Coordinates of C-alpha atoms in Angstrom, one line a residue:
M75 CA -19.4 65.8 -1.3
K76 CA -20.2 62.0 -0.8
K77 CA -23.3 63.1 0.7
R78 CA -24.5 65.1 -2.3
I79 CA -23.6 62.0 -4.7
V80 CA -25.4 59.3 -2.9
P81 CA -29.0 60.8 -3.3
V82 CA -28.3 61.6 -7.1
L83 CA -27.0 58.0 -7.6
A84 CA -30.2 56.7 -5.9
A85 CA -32.3 58.7 -7.8
L86 CA -30.7 57.7 -11.4
A87 CA -30.9 54.1 -10.2
L88 CA -34.6 54.7 -9.3
I89 CA -35.1 56.2 -13.0
V90 CA -33.4 53.3 -14.7
V91 CA -35.5 51.0 -12.6
L92 CA -38.8 53.0 -13.5
A93 CA -37.4 53.0 -17.2
G94 CA -36.6 49.3 -17.2
I95 CA -40.2 48.7 -15.9
A96 CA -41.8 50.7 -18.3
V97 CA -39.9 48.8 -21.3
I98 CA -40.8 45.4 -19.8
G99 CA -44.5 46.8 -19.5
R100 CA -44.6 47.7 -23.0
L101 CA -42.9 44.7 -23.9
V102 CA -45.1 42.2 -22.2
E103 CA -48.2 44.5 -23.3
K104 CA -46.8 44.1 -27.0
Y105 CA -45.7 40.2 -27.1
I106 CA -47.7 38.4 -24.3
P107 CA -50.7 36.7 -26.0
T108 CA -53.9 37.8 -24.8
D109 CA -56.4 35.1 -23.3
E110 CA -59.3 37.1 -24.0
R111 CA -62.0 35.2 -26.1
L112 CA -64.5 36.3 -28.4
D113 CA -68.1 35.2 -27.7
A114 CA -69.0 32.4 -30.2
S115 CA -72.6 33.5 -30.7
E116 CA -71.2 37.1 -31.4
Y117 CA -68.4 35.5 -34.0
F118 CA -71.1 33.7 -35.9
G119 CA -73.4 36.4 -36.0
I120 CA -76.5 34.7 -33.7
T121 CA -78.8 37.5 -33.0
E122 CA -82.0 35.4 -32.4
E123 CA -82.7 32.0 -30.6
G124 CA -82.8 29.1 -33.0
Q125 CA -80.4 30.6 -35.7
V126 CA -78.2 28.0 -37.0
P127 CA -74.9 29.9 -38.7
L128 CA -73.9 28.5 -41.9
I129 CA -70.3 28.1 -42.6
M130 CA -70.0 27.8 -46.8
Q131 CA -66.7 26.4 -46.8
D132 CA -64.4 29.3 -45.9
E133 CA -67.2 31.9 -45.5
I134 CA -70.0 32.6 -43.1
A135 CA -73.2 33.4 -44.7
E136 CA -75.3 36.3 -43.9
E137 CA -78.2 34.0 -43.9
K138 CA -79.0 31.5 -41.0
G139 CA -80.5 28.1 -41.0
I140 CA -82.8 26.5 -38.6
M141 CA -83.4 23.1 -36.6
Q142 CA -86.6 21.5 -36.5
D143 CA -87.4 18.1 -35.2
G144 CA -83.6 17.5 -35.4
L145 CA -83.4 18.0 -39.0
L146 CA -81.3 21.0 -40.5
Y147 CA -83.0 23.6 -42.7
L148 CA -81.1 25.9 -45.1
D149 CA -82.2 29.2 -45.8
Y150 CA -83.4 29.5 -49.3
R151 CA -81.4 32.7 -50.3
A152 CA -78.0 30.8 -49.0
V153 CA -78.8 27.7 -51.0
K154 CA -79.7 29.8 -54.0
D155 CA -76.2 32.1 -53.8
Y156 CA -74.0 29.5 -52.7
L157 CA -75.0 25.7 -53.3
N158 CA -77.7 25.3 -56.4
D159 CA -79.5 28.0 -58.2
K160 CA -81.9 26.1 -59.6
F161 CA -84.3 26.2 -56.9
Y162 CA -86.8 29.1 -57.3
W163 CA -89.2 30.4 -54.6
D164 CA -92.5 31.5 -55.7
S165 CA -93.8 34.0 -52.9
T166 CA -97.0 34.4 -54.7
E167 CA -98.4 30.8 -54.5
S168 CA -96.1 29.6 -51.6
L169 CA -94.2 27.4 -53.9
M170 CA -90.7 26.0 -54.3
L171 CA -89.7 25.1 -57.7
Y172 CA -86.4 22.9 -58.8
T173 CA -85.6 22.5 -62.3
T174 CA -83.8 19.5 -64.0
P175 CA -83.2 19.0 -67.6
T176 CA -86.3 17.3 -68.3
E177 CA -88.7 17.9 -65.2
L178 CA -89.9 20.7 -63.0
I179 CA -90.4 19.7 -59.3
R180 CA -93.0 21.6 -57.2
I181 CA -92.7 21.5 -53.7
P182 CA -95.7 23.4 -51.6
A183 CA -94.4 24.9 -48.4
N184 CA -95.2 23.6 -45.1
E185 CA -96.9 20.5 -46.3
T186 CA -95.7 17.0 -45.0
G187 CA -96.1 13.5 -46.8
I188 CA -94.5 15.1 -49.8
T189 CA -91.8 12.8 -51.3
V190 CA -89.6 14.8 -54.1
G191 CA -86.7 12.9 -55.9
E192 CA -85.4 9.5 -55.6
E193 CA -82.9 10.4 -53.0
S194 CA -85.3 11.9 -50.3
Q195 CA -87.3 9.3 -48.5
N196 CA -88.4 11.1 -45.3
T197 CA -92.0 12.2 -45.7
E198 CA -92.9 13.1 -42.0
N199 CA -91.3 16.2 -42.3
A200 CA -92.1 19.2 -44.6
T201 CA -89.3 19.7 -47.2
V202 CA -89.9 23.5 -47.5
I203 CA -91.0 25.6 -44.7
T204 CA -91.5 29.1 -44.2
A205 CA -91.2 31.2 -40.8
G206 CA -92.0 35.2 -41.2
D207 CA -90.4 36.2 -44.3
N208 CA -87.7 33.6 -44.5
V209 CA -88.1 30.2 -46.5
Y210 CA -85.8 27.0 -45.5
I211 CA -85.2 23.8 -47.5
L212 CA -84.5 20.8 -46.0
A213 CA -80.8 20.3 -46.1
D214 CA -81.0 16.7 -47.1
Y215 CA -82.9 17.5 -49.9
V216 CA -80.6 20.0 -51.2
Q217 CA -77.7 17.3 -50.6
S218 CA -79.8 14.9 -52.7
C219 CA -79.8 17.1 -56.1
T220 CA -76.4 19.2 -55.2
N221 CA -72.6 18.2 -54.8
M222 CA -72.4 19.2 -51.1
E223 CA -72.1 17.8 -47.9
Y224 CA -72.7 19.3 -44.1
Q225 CA -71.9 18.4 -40.9
V226 CA -73.9 20.2 -37.6
Y227 CA -71.7 20.8 -34.6
E228 CA -72.9 22.1 -31.2
E229 CA -72.3 25.0 -28.8
P230 CA -73.2 27.2 -30.5
T231 CA -75.1 25.0 -33.0
R232 CA -74.0 25.6 -36.4
A233 CA -73.8 23.7 -40.0
V234 CA -70.2 23.5 -41.8
I235 CA -71.2 23.0 -45.4
Q236 CA -68.4 21.9 -47.9
Y237 CA -69.5 22.5 -51.7
K238 CA -66.2 23.4 -53.5
W239 CA -64.5 20.4 -54.6
G240 CA -60.9 19.7 -55.9
T241 CA -57.3 20.8 -54.4
R242 CA -57.0 22.5 -51.1
Q243 CA -54.0 23.5 -48.8
V244 CA -54.0 21.4 -45.6
S245 CA -51.8 21.3 -42.7
Q246 CA -51.8 19.3 -39.2
M247 CA -50.9 21.5 -36.3
R248 CA -47.3 20.8 -34.8
R249 CA -48.5 22.1 -31.4
S250 CA -51.6 23.4 -29.6
E251 CA -52.5 26.7 -30.9
S252 CA -55.5 29.3 -30.2
V253 CA -57.0 30.4 -33.7
R254 CA -57.7 34.1 -33.2
R255 CA -59.8 36.9 -35.3
E256 CA -56.8 38.4 -36.8
G257 CA -53.2 38.0 -37.2
G258 CA -51.7 38.9 -34.1
V259 CA -51.2 37.9 -30.4
K260 CA -53.4 40.7 -29.2
S261 CA -56.3 39.6 -31.4
L262 CA -59.1 37.8 -29.6
I263 CA -59.3 34.0 -29.5
L264 CA -61.7 32.2 -31.4
T265 CA -61.2 28.5 -30.5
D266 CA -58.5 26.2 -29.7
L267 CA -56.7 23.6 -31.8
E268 CA -54.7 20.5 -30.2
K269 CA -51.5 19.0 -31.6
G270 CA -52.4 16.9 -34.7
D271 CA -55.9 18.8 -35.8
T272 CA -56.1 19.4 -39.3
V273 CA -56.9 22.8 -40.7
T274 CA -57.6 24.3 -44.3
V275 CA -55.0 26.7 -45.3
L276 CA -56.3 29.6 -47.1
D277 CA -53.6 32.2 -46.9
Q278 CA -50.0 32.2 -45.8
M279 CA -48.3 35.4 -44.5
E280 CA -45.0 36.4 -43.1
T281 CA -45.8 35.2 -39.5
W282 CA -49.4 34.2 -39.4
S283 CA -51.7 32.0 -41.7
Q284 CA -55.4 32.1 -42.3
V285 CA -56.9 28.9 -41.6
V286 CA -60.1 27.1 -41.1
T287 CA -60.8 24.5 -38.5
E288 CA -62.9 21.4 -39.5
D289 CA -65.7 22.6 -37.2
G290 CA -66.1 25.9 -39.1
Y291 CA -63.9 28.6 -37.3
I292 CA -62.1 31.0 -39.9
G293 CA -59.2 32.6 -38.1
Y294 CA -55.3 33.1 -37.8
V295 CA -52.5 30.9 -36.5
R296 CA -49.0 31.3 -36.0
N297 CA -46.9 29.9 -38.8
R298 CA -44.6 28.2 -36.3
T299 CA -47.4 26.1 -34.8
L300 CA -48.3 24.5 -38.6
G301 CA -46.8 21.7 -39.8
D302 CA -46.0 21.2 -43.5
V303 CA -48.5 22.4 -45.8
T304 CA -49.7 20.0 -48.5
E305 CA -52.2 19.7 -51.3
E306 CA -55.1 17.5 -50.5
E307 CA -57.7 16.4 -53.4
Q308 CA -61.2 16.6 -52.2
V309 CA -63.7 14.8 -54.3
R310 CA -67.4 13.7 -53.8
E311 CA -69.1 11.0 -55.5
F312 CA -71.7 12.7 -57.3
T313 CA -73.4 12.8 -60.8
E314 CA -74.4 16.2 -62.1
P315 CA -77.5 16.7 -64.3
E316 CA -76.8 16.6 -68.0
Y317 CA -78.2 19.4 -70.2
T318 CA -78.4 18.0 -73.8
R319 CA -79.1 20.3 -76.8
I320 CA -80.0 20.5 -80.1
Q321 CA -76.8 21.3 -82.0
K322 CA -77.2 21.4 -85.8
D323 CA -74.4 19.9 -87.8
Y324 CA -74.4 23.1 -89.8
T325 CA -73.4 26.4 -89.1
I326 CA -76.6 28.6 -88.6
N327 CA -77.6 31.5 -91.0
L328 CA -80.4 33.0 -89.5
V329 CA -82.5 36.0 -90.7
W330 CA -85.6 37.6 -88.5
H331 CA -88.4 38.5 -90.4
Q332 CA -90.7 41.2 -89.0
V333 CA -94.4 40.1 -89.2
T334 CA -96.8 42.5 -88.2
S335 CA -100.1 41.2 -89.8
A336 CA -101.5 38.3 -92.0
E337 CA -100.4 40.2 -95.3
S338 CA -96.8 40.0 -94.1
N339 CA -97.0 36.3 -93.8
A340 CA -98.4 36.1 -97.0
A341 CA -95.3 37.9 -98.5
L342 CA -93.1 35.5 -97.3
E343 CA -92.3 33.8 -100.7
T344 CA -91.6 37.0 -102.3
D345 CA -89.5 38.3 -99.5
I346 CA -87.3 35.3 -99.6
Q347 CA -87.2 34.9 -103.7
D348 CA -83.6 36.1 -103.9
M349 CA -82.5 34.8 -100.5
T350 CA -79.6 32.2 -100.7
G351 CA -77.4 30.5 -97.9
V352 CA -79.9 31.1 -95.4
N353 CA -81.1 28.1 -93.1
T354 CA -83.2 29.5 -90.5
I355 CA -85.8 32.2 -90.6
S356 CA -87.4 33.5 -87.6
P357 CA -90.8 35.6 -87.6
T358 CA -92.0 37.7 -85.2
W359 CA -95.1 36.1 -84.6
F360 CA -95.6 35.9 -80.6
S361 CA -96.0 38.7 -77.9
V362 CA -97.2 38.5 -74.3
I363 CA -100.3 40.7 -74.0
G364 CA -101.6 39.8 -70.7
N365 CA -100.2 39.4 -67.0
D366 CA -102.1 35.8 -67.0
G367 CA -99.2 35.2 -69.4
S368 CA -101.5 35.0 -72.3
I369 CA -100.0 35.7 -75.8
S370 CA -101.0 36.9 -79.3
S371 CA -100.0 34.7 -82.1
L372 CA -99.8 35.3 -85.9
A373 CA -98.5 32.1 -86.7
D374 CA -99.6 30.5 -90.1
S375 CA -99.2 26.9 -91.6
T376 CA -98.8 28.2 -94.9
Y377 CA -95.8 30.3 -94.0
V378 CA -94.2 27.0 -92.3
E379 CA -94.7 24.9 -95.3
T380 CA -93.3 27.6 -97.9
A381 CA -90.2 27.9 -95.5
H382 CA -89.6 24.3 -95.1
Q383 CA -89.9 23.7 -99.0
R384 CA -87.1 26.2 -99.2
G385 CA -85.0 24.2 -96.6
L386 CA -85.8 26.7 -93.5
E387 CA -86.1 26.0 -90.2
V388 CA -88.7 28.2 -88.6
W389 CA -88.1 29.6 -85.2
G390 CA -91.1 31.3 -83.8
L391 CA -90.2 34.5 -82.1
V392 CA -92.0 35.8 -78.9
D393 CA -91.4 39.5 -77.5
N394 CA -92.3 41.5 -74.6
F395 CA -92.9 44.5 -76.1
N396 CA -96.5 45.3 -74.8
T397 CA -96.3 48.0 -72.6
E398 CA -99.5 47.1 -71.0
V399 CA -98.0 44.1 -69.5
D400 CA -96.3 44.1 -66.2
I401 CA -93.8 41.3 -67.3
T402 CA -92.1 41.0 -63.9
A403 CA -95.4 39.8 -62.7
V404 CA -95.8 37.5 -65.6
L405 CA -92.5 35.6 -65.1
S406 CA -92.6 35.9 -61.3
A407 CA -95.6 34.2 -61.0
T408 CA -95.8 30.1 -61.6
T409 CA -99.4 29.9 -62.6
S410 CA -98.7 32.9 -65.6
R411 CA -95.3 31.8 -66.5
Q412 CA -96.3 28.3 -67.0
N413 CA -99.4 29.4 -69.0
L414 CA -97.0 31.3 -71.2
I415 CA -94.9 28.3 -71.7
S416 CA -97.8 25.9 -72.6
Q417 CA -99.1 28.6 -75.2
L418 CA -95.8 28.4 -77.0
I419 CA -95.3 24.8 -77.0
D420 CA -98.9 24.6 -78.3
Q421 CA -98.1 26.9 -81.1
A422 CA -95.0 25.5 -82.1
L423 CA -96.3 22.0 -82.3
Q424 CA -100.0 23.0 -83.9
Y425 CA -98.0 24.9 -86.8
D426 CA -94.9 22.3 -86.9
L427 CA -92.2 25.1 -85.9
D428 CA -88.6 23.9 -85.3
G429 CA -87.9 26.1 -82.5
I430 CA -88.7 29.1 -80.2
N431 CA -86.6 32.3 -80.2
V432 CA -87.3 34.4 -77.0
D433 CA -86.4 38.2 -77.5
F434 CA -87.3 39.7 -74.2
E435 CA -85.7 43.2 -73.8
T436 CA -85.1 45.9 -71.3
L437 CA -86.2 43.6 -68.4
P438 CA -86.2 45.3 -65.0
E439 CA -83.4 44.0 -62.8
E440 CA -85.9 42.5 -60.2
A441 CA -87.2 40.3 -63.1
G442 CA -83.9 38.6 -63.5
E443 CA -84.5 35.6 -61.5
A444 CA -87.8 35.0 -62.9
Y445 CA -86.6 35.4 -66.3
I446 CA -83.9 32.6 -65.6
E447 CA -86.6 30.5 -64.2
F448 CA -88.7 30.9 -67.4
I449 CA -86.0 30.0 -69.6
R450 CA -85.1 27.1 -67.4
E451 CA -88.8 25.8 -67.5
L452 CA -89.4 26.6 -71.2
S453 CA -86.4 24.9 -72.0
I454 CA -87.7 21.7 -70.2
E455 CA -90.7 21.6 -72.5
C456 CA -88.4 22.5 -75.7
R457 CA -86.0 19.5 -74.9
N458 CA -88.8 17.1 -74.1
N459 CA -90.6 18.2 -77.7
S460 CA -87.2 18.2 -79.6
L461 CA -88.0 22.1 -80.2
V462 CA -84.8 24.4 -80.6
L463 CA -84.6 26.9 -78.0
S464 CA -82.8 30.3 -78.4
T465 CA -82.4 33.4 -76.5
D466 CA -81.7 37.0 -78.1
N467 CA -79.3 39.3 -75.8
T468 CA -77.4 42.5 -75.7
V469 CA -73.8 43.0 -75.8
P470 CA -72.9 42.7 -72.1
R471 CA -73.0 45.6 -70.0
D472 CA -73.3 46.0 -66.2
F473 CA -77.0 47.2 -66.5
S474 CA -78.0 43.7 -68.2
A475 CA -76.1 41.5 -65.8
H476 CA -79.4 40.0 -64.3
Y477 CA -79.7 38.2 -67.7
D478 CA -77.7 36.0 -66.2
R479 CA -75.8 34.9 -69.5
A480 CA -73.9 31.7 -67.7
A481 CA -77.5 30.5 -66.9
Q482 CA -78.9 30.8 -70.0
G483 CA -76.1 29.5 -71.5
E484 CA -76.3 26.2 -69.7
V485 CA -79.9 25.2 -70.8
V486 CA -80.5 27.1 -74.1
D487 CA -79.5 25.3 -77.6
Y488 CA -78.6 28.7 -79.2
F489 CA -77.6 31.8 -77.5
I490 CA -77.9 35.1 -79.9
I491 CA -76.0 38.0 -79.3
M492 CA -77.8 41.4 -80.9
G493 CA -74.6 43.1 -81.5
Y494 CA -76.0 46.3 -82.6
D495 CA -77.3 49.3 -81.6
E496 CA -74.1 50.6 -80.1
H497 CA -75.6 53.9 -80.8
Y498 CA -78.9 54.6 -80.6
V499 CA -82.0 56.8 -80.8
G500 CA -81.1 59.6 -78.1
S501 CA -77.3 59.0 -78.2
E502 CA -74.5 60.9 -79.7
P503 CA -74.2 60.0 -83.6
G504 CA -72.1 57.0 -84.3
S505 CA -71.9 53.7 -85.5
V506 CA -74.8 51.1 -85.1
A507 CA -72.5 48.2 -85.0
S508 CA -68.8 48.8 -85.4
L509 CA -66.6 45.8 -85.7
G510 CA -65.0 46.4 -82.4
F511 CA -68.6 46.6 -81.0
E512 CA -69.5 43.1 -82.4
R513 CA -66.2 41.7 -81.3
E514 CA -66.3 42.9 -77.9
G515 CA -70.0 41.3 -77.6
I516 CA -68.4 38.2 -78.5
E517 CA -65.5 38.1 -76.2
L518 CA -67.4 39.3 -73.4
T519 CA -70.4 36.8 -73.9
I520 CA -67.9 33.9 -73.9
E521 CA -66.1 35.3 -70.7
E522 CA -69.5 35.3 -68.9
G523 CA -69.6 31.4 -69.6
V524 CA -71.6 30.8 -72.4
P525 CA -69.9 28.3 -74.9
A526 CA -68.9 29.6 -78.0
D527 CA -70.4 26.7 -80.1
K528 CA -73.8 28.0 -78.9
I529 CA -73.1 31.7 -79.8
I530 CA -75.0 33.3 -82.8
S531 CA -73.6 36.6 -83.5
G532 CA -76.3 39.1 -84.6
V533 CA -75.6 41.7 -87.1
P534 CA -77.6 44.5 -88.6
F535 CA -78.9 45.0 -92.2
Y536 CA -79.6 48.6 -91.2
T537 CA -77.8 51.7 -90.2
R538 CA -78.6 55.0 -89.1
L539 CA -78.6 58.4 -91.0
W540 CA -77.7 61.1 -88.2
M541 CA -78.6 64.8 -88.6
T542 CA -76.9 67.4 -86.2
S543 CA -78.8 70.8 -86.7
E544 CA -77.4 73.9 -86.7
S545 CA -78.4 74.6 -83.2
G546 CA -77.1 71.5 -82.3
E547 CA -80.3 69.0 -81.9
V548 CA -79.3 65.4 -83.0
T549 CA -81.8 63.2 -84.7
S550 CA -81.5 59.8 -86.6
E551 CA -83.6 57.5 -88.7
A552 CA -83.0 54.0 -89.3
I553 CA -82.6 52.8 -93.1
G554 CA -82.1 49.9 -95.2
M555 CA -78.7 49.6 -97.4
N556 CA -80.6 50.8 -100.6
Q557 CA -82.1 53.6 -99.2
A558 CA -78.7 54.6 -97.8
D559 CA -77.0 54.5 -101.0
E560 CA -79.6 56.5 -102.6
T561 CA -79.6 59.0 -99.7
L562 CA -75.7 59.3 -100.7
E563 CA -76.0 59.4 -104.4
A564 CA -78.8 62.2 -103.9
N565 CA -76.6 64.4 -102.3
G566 CA -73.6 63.8 -104.4
V567 CA -71.5 62.4 -101.5
T568 CA -69.0 59.2 -101.6
S569 CA -68.4 57.4 -98.7
N570 CA -64.9 56.1 -97.5
W571 CA -63.7 53.5 -95.4
S572 CA -63.0 53.7 -92.0
E573 CA -60.6 51.8 -90.2
E574 CA -61.6 52.8 -86.9
T575 CA -65.3 51.0 -87.4
S576 CA -64.5 48.9 -90.2
Q577 CA -67.1 50.5 -91.9
D578 CA -67.9 53.0 -94.9
Y579 CA -68.3 56.3 -93.8
A580 CA -69.9 59.6 -95.1
E581 CA -70.7 62.9 -93.8
Y582 CA -72.2 66.0 -95.5
Y583 CA -74.5 69.3 -95.0
D584 CA -77.5 70.1 -96.8
S585 CA -78.5 73.6 -98.2
E586 CA -80.0 74.7 -94.5
G587 CA -76.8 74.0 -92.9
N588 CA -77.7 70.5 -91.1
F589 CA -74.8 68.1 -90.8
Y590 CA -75.2 64.5 -91.9
Q591 CA -73.5 61.4 -91.1
I592 CA -73.6 57.7 -91.7
W593 CA -71.6 54.7 -91.0
L594 CA -72.8 52.1 -93.7
E595 CA -73.8 48.5 -93.4
N596 CA -72.9 47.1 -96.7
E597 CA -71.1 44.1 -98.4
N598 CA -67.6 45.4 -97.0
S599 CA -68.8 45.7 -93.2
L600 CA -71.1 42.7 -93.0
A601 CA -67.8 40.6 -94.5
E602 CA -65.9 41.6 -91.8
K603 CA -68.5 40.9 -89.1
A604 CA -68.9 37.5 -90.6
K605 CA -65.4 36.5 -90.5
L606 CA -66.0 36.6 -86.6
V607 CA -67.7 33.5 -86.8
P608 CA -65.1 31.1 -87.8
E609 CA -62.4 33.2 -85.9
Y610 CA -64.3 32.6 -82.5
Q611 CA -65.7 29.0 -83.6
L612 CA -69.1 30.3 -83.2
A613 CA -72.6 28.4 -84.0
G614 CA -73.4 31.1 -86.6
I615 CA -74.7 34.4 -87.9
A616 CA -78.2 36.2 -87.3
A617 CA -79.3 39.3 -89.2
W618 CA -82.1 41.8 -88.4
K619 CA -84.1 42.2 -90.5
L620 CA -85.3 40.5 -93.8
G621 CA -86.0 43.5 -96.4
F622 CA -83.3 46.0 -95.3
E623 CA -80.7 44.0 -97.1
R624 CA -79.9 43.6 -100.9
S625 CA -79.4 40.5 -102.8
S626 CA -75.6 40.5 -102.8
I627 CA -75.4 40.4 -99.0
W628 CA -76.4 37.0 -98.9
E629 CA -73.4 35.5 -100.5
I630 CA -71.1 37.5 -98.6
L631 CA -72.6 36.1 -95.5
S632 CA -72.5 32.8 -96.4
S633 CA -69.2 32.5 -98.0
N634 CA -67.4 34.0 -94.6
I635 CA -69.5 32.4 -91.7
S636 CA -67.8 28.9 -92.4

C-alpha cells in the first residue's frame, strides 16, 4: 500500500512544483519590466539621412527640419501650422513672404547676403532654402518674429521647440526611471531619467503619468517615481506685433448699392433721397477680370462727392464674380496679388474713397491660404493709407472653414456676416434669413475668434417667393418688400407672424394648383434682426441691397441698432 502511495505523492508534488513554476513565470512575465528599447530614429520618425525631428512642445511634428552649416532650418509647413502663420510660400516665384502690420517682407529662396529683420544679422547663409519639394526657414529668423525658443539635441539630432507659454505642470524625479512608449512595464523604453530630472506632466492616471522630458521624449513613467507635481509659469520676453485698426465712434449702418453701369452711379441722388440713418454706402464698383489681377472699375467722382455731402462714407466693393478668372491663380501668385492690391489702392486714393469692401465668394478650398495672404497684404496698404478694410463672409459652415475667420478678424477693420440665403435657389422652400440663422451666424463667428466689436451683421432687404408645382418642382424668385406685399394683395392673402422664424409668413394656391410660400422681410422682421446688434455689442448692421427696401425701413434699423 505504501509503495502505491509514494509515487502518487511524488506525482502530486511534481504537479504542484510545475504549477508553481508556471504561476511564477506568469508573474515574472506580467510584472518584471522589460529592458527592450525602441530605436530613437524609429521613435522620432527619421526615414532619411539629415532629417531633424521637430518636437513641438508636447507633440512630434510630422514635418522635419534640416541642419545646414551648423544652423537649424525649420520646415515651412511646420512653421505655418504650429508657430507663425504669417509666413507665406509662393512656389510660383520661389519667394517667402512675411507680413507685419505695416510691411510685406520678401525673402527669395536660396539667396545669401540678405538681411531680413532687425534681429537677423546673419547674411552669410540663406534665410530660406529649398530641397526638392520642401521649403525651410532659418530657425533663428523664425524666432526673431515669433514667440518661440528652440534647443538642438544630439543622438539623434533633434530640435525641441517651445511656443506655448503660461502655466505648465512639472515634477522632479524622485528616483531613476525609464520613460516608456506606453503606460506599462512591458512597453518599450524610450529614454532614461535620473533622480532630480525635471519633466512636464501632461496627464496623470492611476498608476502612470504621461510626461515630456526636457530633451523631447514624450512617454510614460510610474507615478511613484515622480515627485510632487507643481505649477510653473513659463514666460518669454517678446513683443507681439500690434494690428491697429480704424474703429468708428458710431454704430455702422451700411447699405450695399449694386452698381452695374455709369447710369447706376448717376441715379445715386434719387436712390438715397428717402434714406435716413445710414452712414456708409458700399457701391459694387470693382471686379477681378484677369488672371494677372487686373480689375474693372465703375468708380465715379461725382458719386463720391454726392455721398460725402450726405454724410456717407464710401467703401468700394470688389468681387470675384467673373467666371473666366482663375481666382486661385490670381491670389496664389505674388505678382498678380500685388497687382490687384495696387489697383484697388490707386482707385481708392484717386476717387477719395473711405474704404474697401472685399466680397470674394465661393472660393475653392485650395485658395484659402492665398486668400488670407491677400487680406493681410491688402490690410497693410489700407492701414498705411488710412482706408477702412472690411470683408464679407457667409454664416460659418464646415465648407467655408478655409476662409479662416480668426485670421481675417485679426487684420481687418470690420468683418461683415452675410446672414442670408439660409434657403436659396435649388434648396427646399424656406426663409432667406430667419432670426435664428442670423443669431447663429453671429455666435459662431465670435466663437471662431472674430471680436464682436468688429462684426457687422448683414441682413437682406429681399425675400424669395417660392412655388411648388403640382409635379413637385420647386422654383423661386428674389423680390423686394413692396413687390412681396403687392403679390399677396393681388392674391387676396394675409400673412401671419411665425414665431419659428420671427417673420411674417404666407402661403396660397393659384388657379393652376401651384403652391406658393413666402417668408417676408419687412419692418417686423428687420426690427428683430437689428436688435441683435446691441444684444451682442456688434459694430453695426449692413443691408443688401439699396432698392429692395421701402422708406419706413430706415428708421426701423437706425432706432434698433444702438
